[in-house]
Short mmCIF file of N, CA and C in Angstrom, two decimals:
data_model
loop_
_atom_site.label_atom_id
_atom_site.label_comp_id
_atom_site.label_asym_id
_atom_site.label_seq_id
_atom_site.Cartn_x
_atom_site.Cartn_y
_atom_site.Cartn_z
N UNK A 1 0.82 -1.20 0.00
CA UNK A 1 0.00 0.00 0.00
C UNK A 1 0.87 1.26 0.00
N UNK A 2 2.13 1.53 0.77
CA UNK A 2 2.73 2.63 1.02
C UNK A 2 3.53 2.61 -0.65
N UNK A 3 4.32 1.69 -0.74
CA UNK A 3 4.95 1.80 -2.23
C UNK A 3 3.42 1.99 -3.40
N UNK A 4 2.55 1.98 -3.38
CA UNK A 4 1.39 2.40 -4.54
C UNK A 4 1.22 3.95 -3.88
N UNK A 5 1.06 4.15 -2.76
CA UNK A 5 0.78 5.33 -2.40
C UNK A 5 2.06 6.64 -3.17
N UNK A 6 3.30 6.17 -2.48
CA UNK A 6 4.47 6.34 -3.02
C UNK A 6 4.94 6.66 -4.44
N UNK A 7 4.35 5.87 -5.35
CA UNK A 7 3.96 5.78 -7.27
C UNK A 7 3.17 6.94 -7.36
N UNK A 8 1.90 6.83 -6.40
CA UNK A 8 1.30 7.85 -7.16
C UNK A 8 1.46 9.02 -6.98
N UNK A 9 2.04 9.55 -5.53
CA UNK A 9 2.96 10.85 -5.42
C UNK A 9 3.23 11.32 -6.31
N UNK A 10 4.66 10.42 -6.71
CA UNK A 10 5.69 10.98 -7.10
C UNK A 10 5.04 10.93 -8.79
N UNK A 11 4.00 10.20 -9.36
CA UNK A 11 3.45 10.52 -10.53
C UNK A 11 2.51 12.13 -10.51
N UNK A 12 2.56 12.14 -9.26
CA UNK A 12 1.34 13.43 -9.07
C UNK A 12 2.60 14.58 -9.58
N UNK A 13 3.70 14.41 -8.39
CA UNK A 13 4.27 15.34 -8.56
C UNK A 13 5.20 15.87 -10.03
N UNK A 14 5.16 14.43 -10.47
CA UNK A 14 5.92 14.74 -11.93
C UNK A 14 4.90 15.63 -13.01
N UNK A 15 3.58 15.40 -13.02
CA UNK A 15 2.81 16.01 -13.96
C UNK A 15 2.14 17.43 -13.44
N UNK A 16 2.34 17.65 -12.01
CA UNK A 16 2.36 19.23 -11.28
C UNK A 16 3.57 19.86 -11.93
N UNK A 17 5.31 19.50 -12.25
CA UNK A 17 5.90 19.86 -12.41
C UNK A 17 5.90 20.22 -13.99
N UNK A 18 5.76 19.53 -15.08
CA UNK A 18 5.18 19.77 -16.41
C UNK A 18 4.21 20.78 -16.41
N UNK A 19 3.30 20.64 -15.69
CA UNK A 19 1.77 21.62 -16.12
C UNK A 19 2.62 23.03 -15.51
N UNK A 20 3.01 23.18 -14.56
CA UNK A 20 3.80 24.52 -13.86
C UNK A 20 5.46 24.44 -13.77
N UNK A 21 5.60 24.37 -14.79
CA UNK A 21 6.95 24.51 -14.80
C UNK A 21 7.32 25.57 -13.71
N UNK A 22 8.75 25.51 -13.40
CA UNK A 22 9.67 26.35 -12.37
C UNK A 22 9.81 27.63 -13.27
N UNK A 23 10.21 28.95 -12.83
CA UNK A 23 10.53 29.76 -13.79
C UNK A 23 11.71 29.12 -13.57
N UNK A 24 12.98 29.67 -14.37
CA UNK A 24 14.38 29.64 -14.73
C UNK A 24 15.07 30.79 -15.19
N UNK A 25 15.44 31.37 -14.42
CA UNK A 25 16.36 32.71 -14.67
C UNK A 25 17.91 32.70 -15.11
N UNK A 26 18.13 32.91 -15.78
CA UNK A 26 19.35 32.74 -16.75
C UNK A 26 19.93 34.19 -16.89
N UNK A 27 21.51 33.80 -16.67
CA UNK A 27 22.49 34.64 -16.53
C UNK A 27 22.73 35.80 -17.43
N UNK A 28 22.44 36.76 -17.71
CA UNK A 28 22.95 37.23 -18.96
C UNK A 28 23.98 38.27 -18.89
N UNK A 29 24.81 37.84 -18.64
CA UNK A 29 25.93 38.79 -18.87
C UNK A 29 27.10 37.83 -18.80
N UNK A 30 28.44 38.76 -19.35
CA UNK A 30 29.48 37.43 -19.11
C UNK A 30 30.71 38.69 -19.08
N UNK A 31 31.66 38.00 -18.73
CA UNK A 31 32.83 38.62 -18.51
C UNK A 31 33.92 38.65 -19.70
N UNK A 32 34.66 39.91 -19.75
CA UNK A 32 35.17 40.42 -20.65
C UNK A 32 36.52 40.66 -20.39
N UNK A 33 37.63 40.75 -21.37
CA UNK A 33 38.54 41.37 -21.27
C UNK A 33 39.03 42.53 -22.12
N UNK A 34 39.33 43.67 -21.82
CA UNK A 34 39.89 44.68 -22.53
C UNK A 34 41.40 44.57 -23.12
N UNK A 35 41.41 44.71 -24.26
CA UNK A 35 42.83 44.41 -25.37
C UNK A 35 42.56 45.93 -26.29
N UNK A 36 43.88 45.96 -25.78
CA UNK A 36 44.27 47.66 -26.64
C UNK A 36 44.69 48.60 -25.53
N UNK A 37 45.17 49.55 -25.97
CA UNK A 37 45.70 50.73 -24.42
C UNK A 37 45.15 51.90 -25.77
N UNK A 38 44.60 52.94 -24.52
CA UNK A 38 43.81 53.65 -24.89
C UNK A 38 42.51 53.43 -25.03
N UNK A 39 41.98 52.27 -24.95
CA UNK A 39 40.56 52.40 -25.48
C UNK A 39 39.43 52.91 -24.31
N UNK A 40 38.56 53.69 -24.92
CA UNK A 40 37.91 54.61 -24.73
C UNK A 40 36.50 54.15 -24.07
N UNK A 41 36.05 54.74 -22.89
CA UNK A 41 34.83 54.15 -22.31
C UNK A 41 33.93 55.46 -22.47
N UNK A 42 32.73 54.89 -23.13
CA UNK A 42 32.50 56.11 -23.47
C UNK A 42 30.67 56.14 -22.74
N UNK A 43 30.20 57.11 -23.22
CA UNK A 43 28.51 57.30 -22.16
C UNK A 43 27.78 56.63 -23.25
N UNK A 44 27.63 56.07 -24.53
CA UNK A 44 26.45 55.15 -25.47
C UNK A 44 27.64 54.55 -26.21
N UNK A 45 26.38 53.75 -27.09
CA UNK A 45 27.22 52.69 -27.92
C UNK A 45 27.45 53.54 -29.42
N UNK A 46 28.56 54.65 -29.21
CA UNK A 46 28.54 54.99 -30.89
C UNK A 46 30.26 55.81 -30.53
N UNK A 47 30.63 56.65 -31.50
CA UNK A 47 32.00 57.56 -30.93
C UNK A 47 31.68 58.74 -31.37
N UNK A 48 30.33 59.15 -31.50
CA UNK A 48 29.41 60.71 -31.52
C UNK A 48 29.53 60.96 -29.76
N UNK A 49 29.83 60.00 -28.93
CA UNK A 49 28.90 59.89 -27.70
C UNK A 49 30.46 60.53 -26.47
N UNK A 50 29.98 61.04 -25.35
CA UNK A 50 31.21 61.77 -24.28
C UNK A 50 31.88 60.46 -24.21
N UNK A 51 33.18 60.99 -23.74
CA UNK A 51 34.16 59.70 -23.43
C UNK A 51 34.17 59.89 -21.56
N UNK A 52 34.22 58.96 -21.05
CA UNK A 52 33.93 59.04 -19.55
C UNK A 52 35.12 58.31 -19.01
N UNK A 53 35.65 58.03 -19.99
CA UNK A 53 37.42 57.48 -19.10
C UNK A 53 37.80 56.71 -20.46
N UNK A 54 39.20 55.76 -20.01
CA UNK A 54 40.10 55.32 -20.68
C UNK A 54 40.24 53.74 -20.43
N UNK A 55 40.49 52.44 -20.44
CA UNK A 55 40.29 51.14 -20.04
C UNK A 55 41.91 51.20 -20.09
N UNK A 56 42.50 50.48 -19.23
CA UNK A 56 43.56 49.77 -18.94
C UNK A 56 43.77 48.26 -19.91
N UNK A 57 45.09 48.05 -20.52
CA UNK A 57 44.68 46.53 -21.49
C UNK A 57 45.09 45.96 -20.33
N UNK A 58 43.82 44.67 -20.79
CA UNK A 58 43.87 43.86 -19.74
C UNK A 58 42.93 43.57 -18.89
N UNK A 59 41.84 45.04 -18.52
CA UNK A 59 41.43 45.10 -17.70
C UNK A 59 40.07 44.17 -17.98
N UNK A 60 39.50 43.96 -16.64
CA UNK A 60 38.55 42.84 -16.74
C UNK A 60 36.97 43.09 -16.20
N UNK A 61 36.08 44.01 -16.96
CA UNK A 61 35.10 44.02 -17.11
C UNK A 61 33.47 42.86 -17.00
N UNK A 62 32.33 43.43 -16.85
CA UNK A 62 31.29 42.25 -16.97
C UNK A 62 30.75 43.00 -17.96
N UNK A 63 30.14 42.53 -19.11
CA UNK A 63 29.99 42.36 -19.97
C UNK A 63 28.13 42.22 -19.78
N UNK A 64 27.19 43.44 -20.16
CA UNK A 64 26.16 43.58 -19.67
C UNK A 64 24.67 43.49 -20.99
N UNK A 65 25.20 44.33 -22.17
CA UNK A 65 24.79 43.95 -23.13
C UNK A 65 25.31 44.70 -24.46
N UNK A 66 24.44 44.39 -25.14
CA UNK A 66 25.45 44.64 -26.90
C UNK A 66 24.61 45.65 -27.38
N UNK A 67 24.82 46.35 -28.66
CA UNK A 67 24.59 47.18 -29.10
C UNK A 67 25.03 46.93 -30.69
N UNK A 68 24.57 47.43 -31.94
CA UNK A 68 25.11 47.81 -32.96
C UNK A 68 24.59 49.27 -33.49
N UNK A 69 26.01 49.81 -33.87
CA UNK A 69 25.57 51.07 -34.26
C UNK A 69 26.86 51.46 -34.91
N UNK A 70 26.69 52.11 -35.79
CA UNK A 70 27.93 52.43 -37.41
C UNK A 70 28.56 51.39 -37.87
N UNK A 71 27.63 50.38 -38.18
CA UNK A 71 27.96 48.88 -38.65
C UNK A 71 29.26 48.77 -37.44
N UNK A 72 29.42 48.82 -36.21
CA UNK A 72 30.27 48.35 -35.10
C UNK A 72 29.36 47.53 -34.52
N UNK A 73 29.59 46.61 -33.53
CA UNK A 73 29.15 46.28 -31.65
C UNK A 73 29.84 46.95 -30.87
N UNK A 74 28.64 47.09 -29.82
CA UNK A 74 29.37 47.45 -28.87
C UNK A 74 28.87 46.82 -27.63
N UNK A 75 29.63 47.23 -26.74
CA UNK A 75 29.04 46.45 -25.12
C UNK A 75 28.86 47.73 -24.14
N UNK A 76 28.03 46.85 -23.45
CA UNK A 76 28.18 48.10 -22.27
C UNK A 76 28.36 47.34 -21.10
N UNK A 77 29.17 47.08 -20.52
CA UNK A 77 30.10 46.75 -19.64
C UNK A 77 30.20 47.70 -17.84
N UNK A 78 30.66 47.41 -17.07
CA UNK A 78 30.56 47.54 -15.53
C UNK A 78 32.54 46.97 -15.29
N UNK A 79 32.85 48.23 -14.51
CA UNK A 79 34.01 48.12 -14.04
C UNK A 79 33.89 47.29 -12.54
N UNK A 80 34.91 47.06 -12.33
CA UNK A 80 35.16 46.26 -11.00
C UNK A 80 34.93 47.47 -9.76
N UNK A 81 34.99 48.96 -9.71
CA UNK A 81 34.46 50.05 -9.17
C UNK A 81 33.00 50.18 -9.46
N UNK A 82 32.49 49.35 -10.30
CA UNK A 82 30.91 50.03 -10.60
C UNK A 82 30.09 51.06 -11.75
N UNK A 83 31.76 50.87 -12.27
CA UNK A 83 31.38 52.46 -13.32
C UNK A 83 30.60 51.64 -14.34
N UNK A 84 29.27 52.30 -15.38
CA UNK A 84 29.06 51.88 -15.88
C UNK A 84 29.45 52.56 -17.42
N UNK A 85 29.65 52.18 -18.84
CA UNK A 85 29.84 52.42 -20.07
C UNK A 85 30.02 51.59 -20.71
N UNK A 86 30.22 52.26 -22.00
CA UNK A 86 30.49 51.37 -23.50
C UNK A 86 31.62 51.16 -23.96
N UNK A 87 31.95 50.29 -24.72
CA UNK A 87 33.40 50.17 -25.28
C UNK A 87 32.81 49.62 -26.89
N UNK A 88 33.73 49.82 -27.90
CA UNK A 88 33.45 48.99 -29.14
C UNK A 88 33.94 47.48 -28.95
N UNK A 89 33.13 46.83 -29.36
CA UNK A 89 33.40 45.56 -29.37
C UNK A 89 34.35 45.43 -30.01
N UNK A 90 35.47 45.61 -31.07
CA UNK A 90 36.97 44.85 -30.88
C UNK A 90 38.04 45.00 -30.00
N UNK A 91 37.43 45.95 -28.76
CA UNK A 91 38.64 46.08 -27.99
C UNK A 91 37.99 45.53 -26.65
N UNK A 92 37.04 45.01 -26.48
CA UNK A 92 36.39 43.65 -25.40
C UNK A 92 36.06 42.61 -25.63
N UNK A 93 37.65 41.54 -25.21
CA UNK A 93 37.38 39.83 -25.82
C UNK A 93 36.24 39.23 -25.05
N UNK A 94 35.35 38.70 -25.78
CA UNK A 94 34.34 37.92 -24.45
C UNK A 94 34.28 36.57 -25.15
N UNK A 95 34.35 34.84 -24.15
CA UNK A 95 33.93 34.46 -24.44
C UNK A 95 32.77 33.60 -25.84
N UNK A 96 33.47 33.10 -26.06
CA UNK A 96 32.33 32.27 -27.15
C UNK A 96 31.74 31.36 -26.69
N UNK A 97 30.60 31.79 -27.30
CA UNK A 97 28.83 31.29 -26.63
C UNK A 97 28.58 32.27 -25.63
N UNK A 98 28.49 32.84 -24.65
CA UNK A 98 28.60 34.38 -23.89
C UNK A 98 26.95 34.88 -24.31
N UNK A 99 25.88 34.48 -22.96
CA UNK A 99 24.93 35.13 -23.55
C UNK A 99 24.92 36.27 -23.11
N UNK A 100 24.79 37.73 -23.99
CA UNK A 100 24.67 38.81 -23.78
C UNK A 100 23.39 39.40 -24.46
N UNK A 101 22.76 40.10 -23.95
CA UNK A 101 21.27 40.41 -24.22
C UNK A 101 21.37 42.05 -25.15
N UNK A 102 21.07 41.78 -26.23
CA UNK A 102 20.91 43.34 -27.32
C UNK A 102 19.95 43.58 -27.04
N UNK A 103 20.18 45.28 -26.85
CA UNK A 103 19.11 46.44 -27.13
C UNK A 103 19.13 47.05 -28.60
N UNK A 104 19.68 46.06 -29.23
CA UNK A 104 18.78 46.45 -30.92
C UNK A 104 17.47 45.79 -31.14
N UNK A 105 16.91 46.85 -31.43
CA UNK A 105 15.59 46.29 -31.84
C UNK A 105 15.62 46.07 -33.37
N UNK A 106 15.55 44.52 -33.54
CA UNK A 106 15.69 44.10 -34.72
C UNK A 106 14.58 44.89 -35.85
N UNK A 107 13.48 45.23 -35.49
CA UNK A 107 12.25 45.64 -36.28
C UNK A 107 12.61 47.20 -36.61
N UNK A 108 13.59 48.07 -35.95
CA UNK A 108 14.21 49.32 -36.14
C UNK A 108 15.40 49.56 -36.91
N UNK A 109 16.19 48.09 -37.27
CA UNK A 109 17.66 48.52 -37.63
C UNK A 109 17.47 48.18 -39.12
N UNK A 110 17.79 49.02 -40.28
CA UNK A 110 17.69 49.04 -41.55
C UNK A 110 18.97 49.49 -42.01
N UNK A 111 19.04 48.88 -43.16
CA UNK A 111 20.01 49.31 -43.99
C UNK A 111 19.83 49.69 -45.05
N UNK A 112 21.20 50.26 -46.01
CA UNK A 112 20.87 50.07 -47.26
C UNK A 112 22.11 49.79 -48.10
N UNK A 113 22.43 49.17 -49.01
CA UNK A 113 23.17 48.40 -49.70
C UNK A 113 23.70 49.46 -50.46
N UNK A 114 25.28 49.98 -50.46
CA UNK A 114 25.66 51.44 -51.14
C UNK A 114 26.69 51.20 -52.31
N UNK A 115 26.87 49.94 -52.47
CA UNK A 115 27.62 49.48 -53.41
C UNK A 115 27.26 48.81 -54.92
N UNK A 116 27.92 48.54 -55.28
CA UNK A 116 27.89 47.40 -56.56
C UNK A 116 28.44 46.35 -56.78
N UNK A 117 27.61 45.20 -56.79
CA UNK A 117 28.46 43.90 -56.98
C UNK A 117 28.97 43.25 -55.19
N UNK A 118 28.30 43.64 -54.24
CA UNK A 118 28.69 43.96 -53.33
C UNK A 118 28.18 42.30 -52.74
N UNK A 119 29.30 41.70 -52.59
CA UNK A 119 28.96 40.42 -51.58
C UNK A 119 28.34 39.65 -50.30
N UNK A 120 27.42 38.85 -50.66
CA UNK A 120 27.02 38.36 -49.01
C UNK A 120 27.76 37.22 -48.44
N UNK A 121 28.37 37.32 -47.20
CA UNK A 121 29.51 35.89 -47.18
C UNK A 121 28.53 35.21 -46.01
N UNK A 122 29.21 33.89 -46.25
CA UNK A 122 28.81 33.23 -45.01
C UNK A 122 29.19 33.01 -43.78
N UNK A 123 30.63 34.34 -43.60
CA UNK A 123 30.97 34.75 -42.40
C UNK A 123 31.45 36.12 -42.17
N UNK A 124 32.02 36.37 -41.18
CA UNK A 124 32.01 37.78 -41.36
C UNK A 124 34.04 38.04 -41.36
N UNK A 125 34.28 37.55 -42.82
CA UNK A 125 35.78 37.81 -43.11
C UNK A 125 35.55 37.57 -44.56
N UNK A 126 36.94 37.91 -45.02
CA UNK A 126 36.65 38.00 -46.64
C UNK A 126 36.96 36.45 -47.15
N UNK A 127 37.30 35.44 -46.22
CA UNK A 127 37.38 34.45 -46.52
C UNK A 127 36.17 33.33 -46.38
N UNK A 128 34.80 33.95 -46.37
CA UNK A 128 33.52 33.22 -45.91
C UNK A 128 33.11 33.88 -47.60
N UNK A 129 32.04 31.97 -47.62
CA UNK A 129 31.83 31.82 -49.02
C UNK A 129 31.00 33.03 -49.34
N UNK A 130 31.35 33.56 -50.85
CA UNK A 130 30.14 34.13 -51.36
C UNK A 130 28.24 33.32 -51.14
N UNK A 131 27.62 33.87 -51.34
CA UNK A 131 26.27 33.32 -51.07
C UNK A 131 25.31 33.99 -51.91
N UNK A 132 26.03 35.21 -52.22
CA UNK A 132 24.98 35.86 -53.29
C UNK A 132 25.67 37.17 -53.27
N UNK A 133 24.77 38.17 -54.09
CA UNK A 133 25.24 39.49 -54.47
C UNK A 133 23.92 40.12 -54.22
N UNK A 134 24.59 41.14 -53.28
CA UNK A 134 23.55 42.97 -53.40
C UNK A 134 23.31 43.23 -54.64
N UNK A 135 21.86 43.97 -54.69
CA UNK A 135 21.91 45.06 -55.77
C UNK A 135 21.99 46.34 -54.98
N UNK A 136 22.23 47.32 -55.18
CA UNK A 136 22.91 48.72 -55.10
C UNK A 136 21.57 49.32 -54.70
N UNK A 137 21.23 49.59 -53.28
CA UNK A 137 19.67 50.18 -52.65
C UNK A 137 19.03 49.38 -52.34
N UNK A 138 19.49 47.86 -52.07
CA UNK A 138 18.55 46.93 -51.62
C UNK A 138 18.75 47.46 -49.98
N UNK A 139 17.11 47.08 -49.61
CA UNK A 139 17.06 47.44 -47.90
C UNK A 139 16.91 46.26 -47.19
N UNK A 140 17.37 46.24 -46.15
CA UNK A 140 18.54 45.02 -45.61
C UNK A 140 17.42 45.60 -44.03
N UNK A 141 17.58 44.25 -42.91
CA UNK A 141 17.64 44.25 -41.52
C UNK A 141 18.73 44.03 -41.03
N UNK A 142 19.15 45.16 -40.44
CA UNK A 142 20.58 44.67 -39.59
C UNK A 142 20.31 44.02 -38.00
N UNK A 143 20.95 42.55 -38.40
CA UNK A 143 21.13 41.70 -37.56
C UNK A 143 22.40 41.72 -36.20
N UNK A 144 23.56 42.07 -36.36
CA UNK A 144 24.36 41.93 -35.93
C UNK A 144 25.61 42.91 -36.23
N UNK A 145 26.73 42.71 -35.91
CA UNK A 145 28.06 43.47 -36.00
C UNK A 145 29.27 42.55 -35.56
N UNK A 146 30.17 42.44 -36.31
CA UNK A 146 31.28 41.84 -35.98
C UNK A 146 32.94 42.60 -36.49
N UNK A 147 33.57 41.97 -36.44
CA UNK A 147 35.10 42.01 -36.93
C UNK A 147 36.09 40.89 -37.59
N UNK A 148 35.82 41.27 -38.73
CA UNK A 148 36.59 39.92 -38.97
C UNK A 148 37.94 40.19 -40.67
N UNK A 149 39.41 39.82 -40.61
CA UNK A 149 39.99 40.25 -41.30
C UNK A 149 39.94 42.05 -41.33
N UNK A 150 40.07 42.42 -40.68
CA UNK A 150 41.19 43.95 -40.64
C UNK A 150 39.44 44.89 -40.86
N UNK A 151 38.25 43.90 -41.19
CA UNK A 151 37.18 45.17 -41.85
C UNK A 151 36.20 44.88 -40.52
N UNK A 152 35.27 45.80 -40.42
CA UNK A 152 33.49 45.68 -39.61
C UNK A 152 32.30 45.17 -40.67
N UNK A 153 32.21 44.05 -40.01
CA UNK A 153 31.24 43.30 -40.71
C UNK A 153 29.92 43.57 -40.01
N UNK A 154 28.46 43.78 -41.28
CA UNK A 154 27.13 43.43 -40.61
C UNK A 154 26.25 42.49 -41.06
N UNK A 155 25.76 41.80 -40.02
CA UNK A 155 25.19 40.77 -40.12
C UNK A 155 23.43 41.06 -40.83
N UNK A 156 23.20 40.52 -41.83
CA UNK A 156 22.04 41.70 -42.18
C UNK A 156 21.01 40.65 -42.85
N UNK A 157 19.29 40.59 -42.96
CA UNK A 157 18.58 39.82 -43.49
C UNK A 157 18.07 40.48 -44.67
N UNK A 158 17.77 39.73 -45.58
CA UNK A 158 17.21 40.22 -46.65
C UNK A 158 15.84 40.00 -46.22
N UNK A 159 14.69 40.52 -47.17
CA UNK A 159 13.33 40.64 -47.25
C UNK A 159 12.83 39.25 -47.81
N UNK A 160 13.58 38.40 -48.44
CA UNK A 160 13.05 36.92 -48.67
C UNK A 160 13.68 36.33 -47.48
N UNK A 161 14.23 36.34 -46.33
CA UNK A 161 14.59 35.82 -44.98
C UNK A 161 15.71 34.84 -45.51
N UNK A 162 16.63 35.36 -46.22
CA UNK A 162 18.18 35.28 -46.54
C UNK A 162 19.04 36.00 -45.45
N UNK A 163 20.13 34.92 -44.88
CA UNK A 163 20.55 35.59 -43.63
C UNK A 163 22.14 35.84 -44.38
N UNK A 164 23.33 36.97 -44.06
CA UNK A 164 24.21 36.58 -44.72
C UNK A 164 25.11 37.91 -44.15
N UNK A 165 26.16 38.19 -44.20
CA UNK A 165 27.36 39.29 -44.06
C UNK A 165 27.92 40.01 -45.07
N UNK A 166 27.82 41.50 -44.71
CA UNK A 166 28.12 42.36 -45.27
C UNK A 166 29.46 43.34 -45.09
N UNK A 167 30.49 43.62 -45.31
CA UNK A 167 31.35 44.17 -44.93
C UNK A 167 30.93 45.83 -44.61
N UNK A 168 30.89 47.02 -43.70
CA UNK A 168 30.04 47.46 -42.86
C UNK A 168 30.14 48.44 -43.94
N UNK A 169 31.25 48.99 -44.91
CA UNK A 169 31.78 50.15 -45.25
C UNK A 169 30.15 50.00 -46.59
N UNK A 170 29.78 48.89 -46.68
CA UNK A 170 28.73 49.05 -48.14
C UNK A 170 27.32 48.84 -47.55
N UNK A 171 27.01 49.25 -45.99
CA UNK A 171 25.99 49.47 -45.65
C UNK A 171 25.75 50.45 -44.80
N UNK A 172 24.87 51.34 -45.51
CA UNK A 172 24.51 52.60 -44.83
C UNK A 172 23.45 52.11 -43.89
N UNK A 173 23.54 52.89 -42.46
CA UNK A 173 22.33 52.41 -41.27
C UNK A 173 21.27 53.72 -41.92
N UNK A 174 20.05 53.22 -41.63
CA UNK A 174 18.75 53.77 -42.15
C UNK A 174 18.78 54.25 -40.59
#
């Protein structure tokens, strides 16, 4: 009787746990390192924006969330004092896989295609396959921002939900 009683508990409690799942709160931020001397902490994610100090290389930041803006990333980051600002993302190494939470609103970020003949790769360096070609004023969703081979890459969707990389200099932000 106690082991049937026992079954059906623990069956009770397994299908209470399905119907109401637990919430689950997940980490989002991750830790960073600063590479470069001089680089600049500044009050937003752009270099229109005040500079509010200088980063030490080396120094070791948390890493709070991302940003894209002038086909760059950026982070906005928390000093080990508390200070809060931005840095461009090639001068804060973080982690790969690193969930960091963007305040781009994907439904706001537009582009437009300023070139000719202008390539979509399948990564963001000049060594990721072609995948297709811009036409010259096509309007693009900007997805992302990276660095890759010496240029600023953006990560951008087309209007048939073609996902693909753009090197930043042949996309104007709308």
């Amino acid at each position: 009787m106690m082991k049937k009683l026992g079954r059906i508990l623990a069956a009770l409690c397994c299908l209470l746990g399905l119907t109401f799942p637990m919430e689950r709160k997940v980490e989002a931020s991750a830790a960073g390192t600063i590479i470069g001397t001089e680089v600049r902490m500044r009050k937003g994610a752009g270099t229109d924006t005040e500079i509010l100090g200088y980063f030490e290389n080396g120094e070791k930041v948390e890493v709070l969330k991302s940003n894209v803006n002038e086909g760059r990333k950026w982070y906005e980051v928390s000093r080990k004092d508390g200070t809060l600002g931005w840095v461009a993302g090639e001068y804060c190494r973080v982690p790969e896989g690193s969930l960091i939470p963007s305040v781009t609103r994907l439904e706001d970020r537009k582009g437009r295609i300023t070139g000719t003949e202008v390539r979509m790769r399948s990564d963001p360096n000049q060594n990721g396959d072609v995948l297709d070609y811009f036409t010259k004023g096509e309007i693009v969703t900007i997805l992302d921002a990276a660095d890759g081979g010496g240029l600023h890459w953006t990560k951008v969707q087309r209007e048939n939900g073609d996902i693909g990389w753009v090197a930043s200099a042949y996309c104007e932000e709308l």
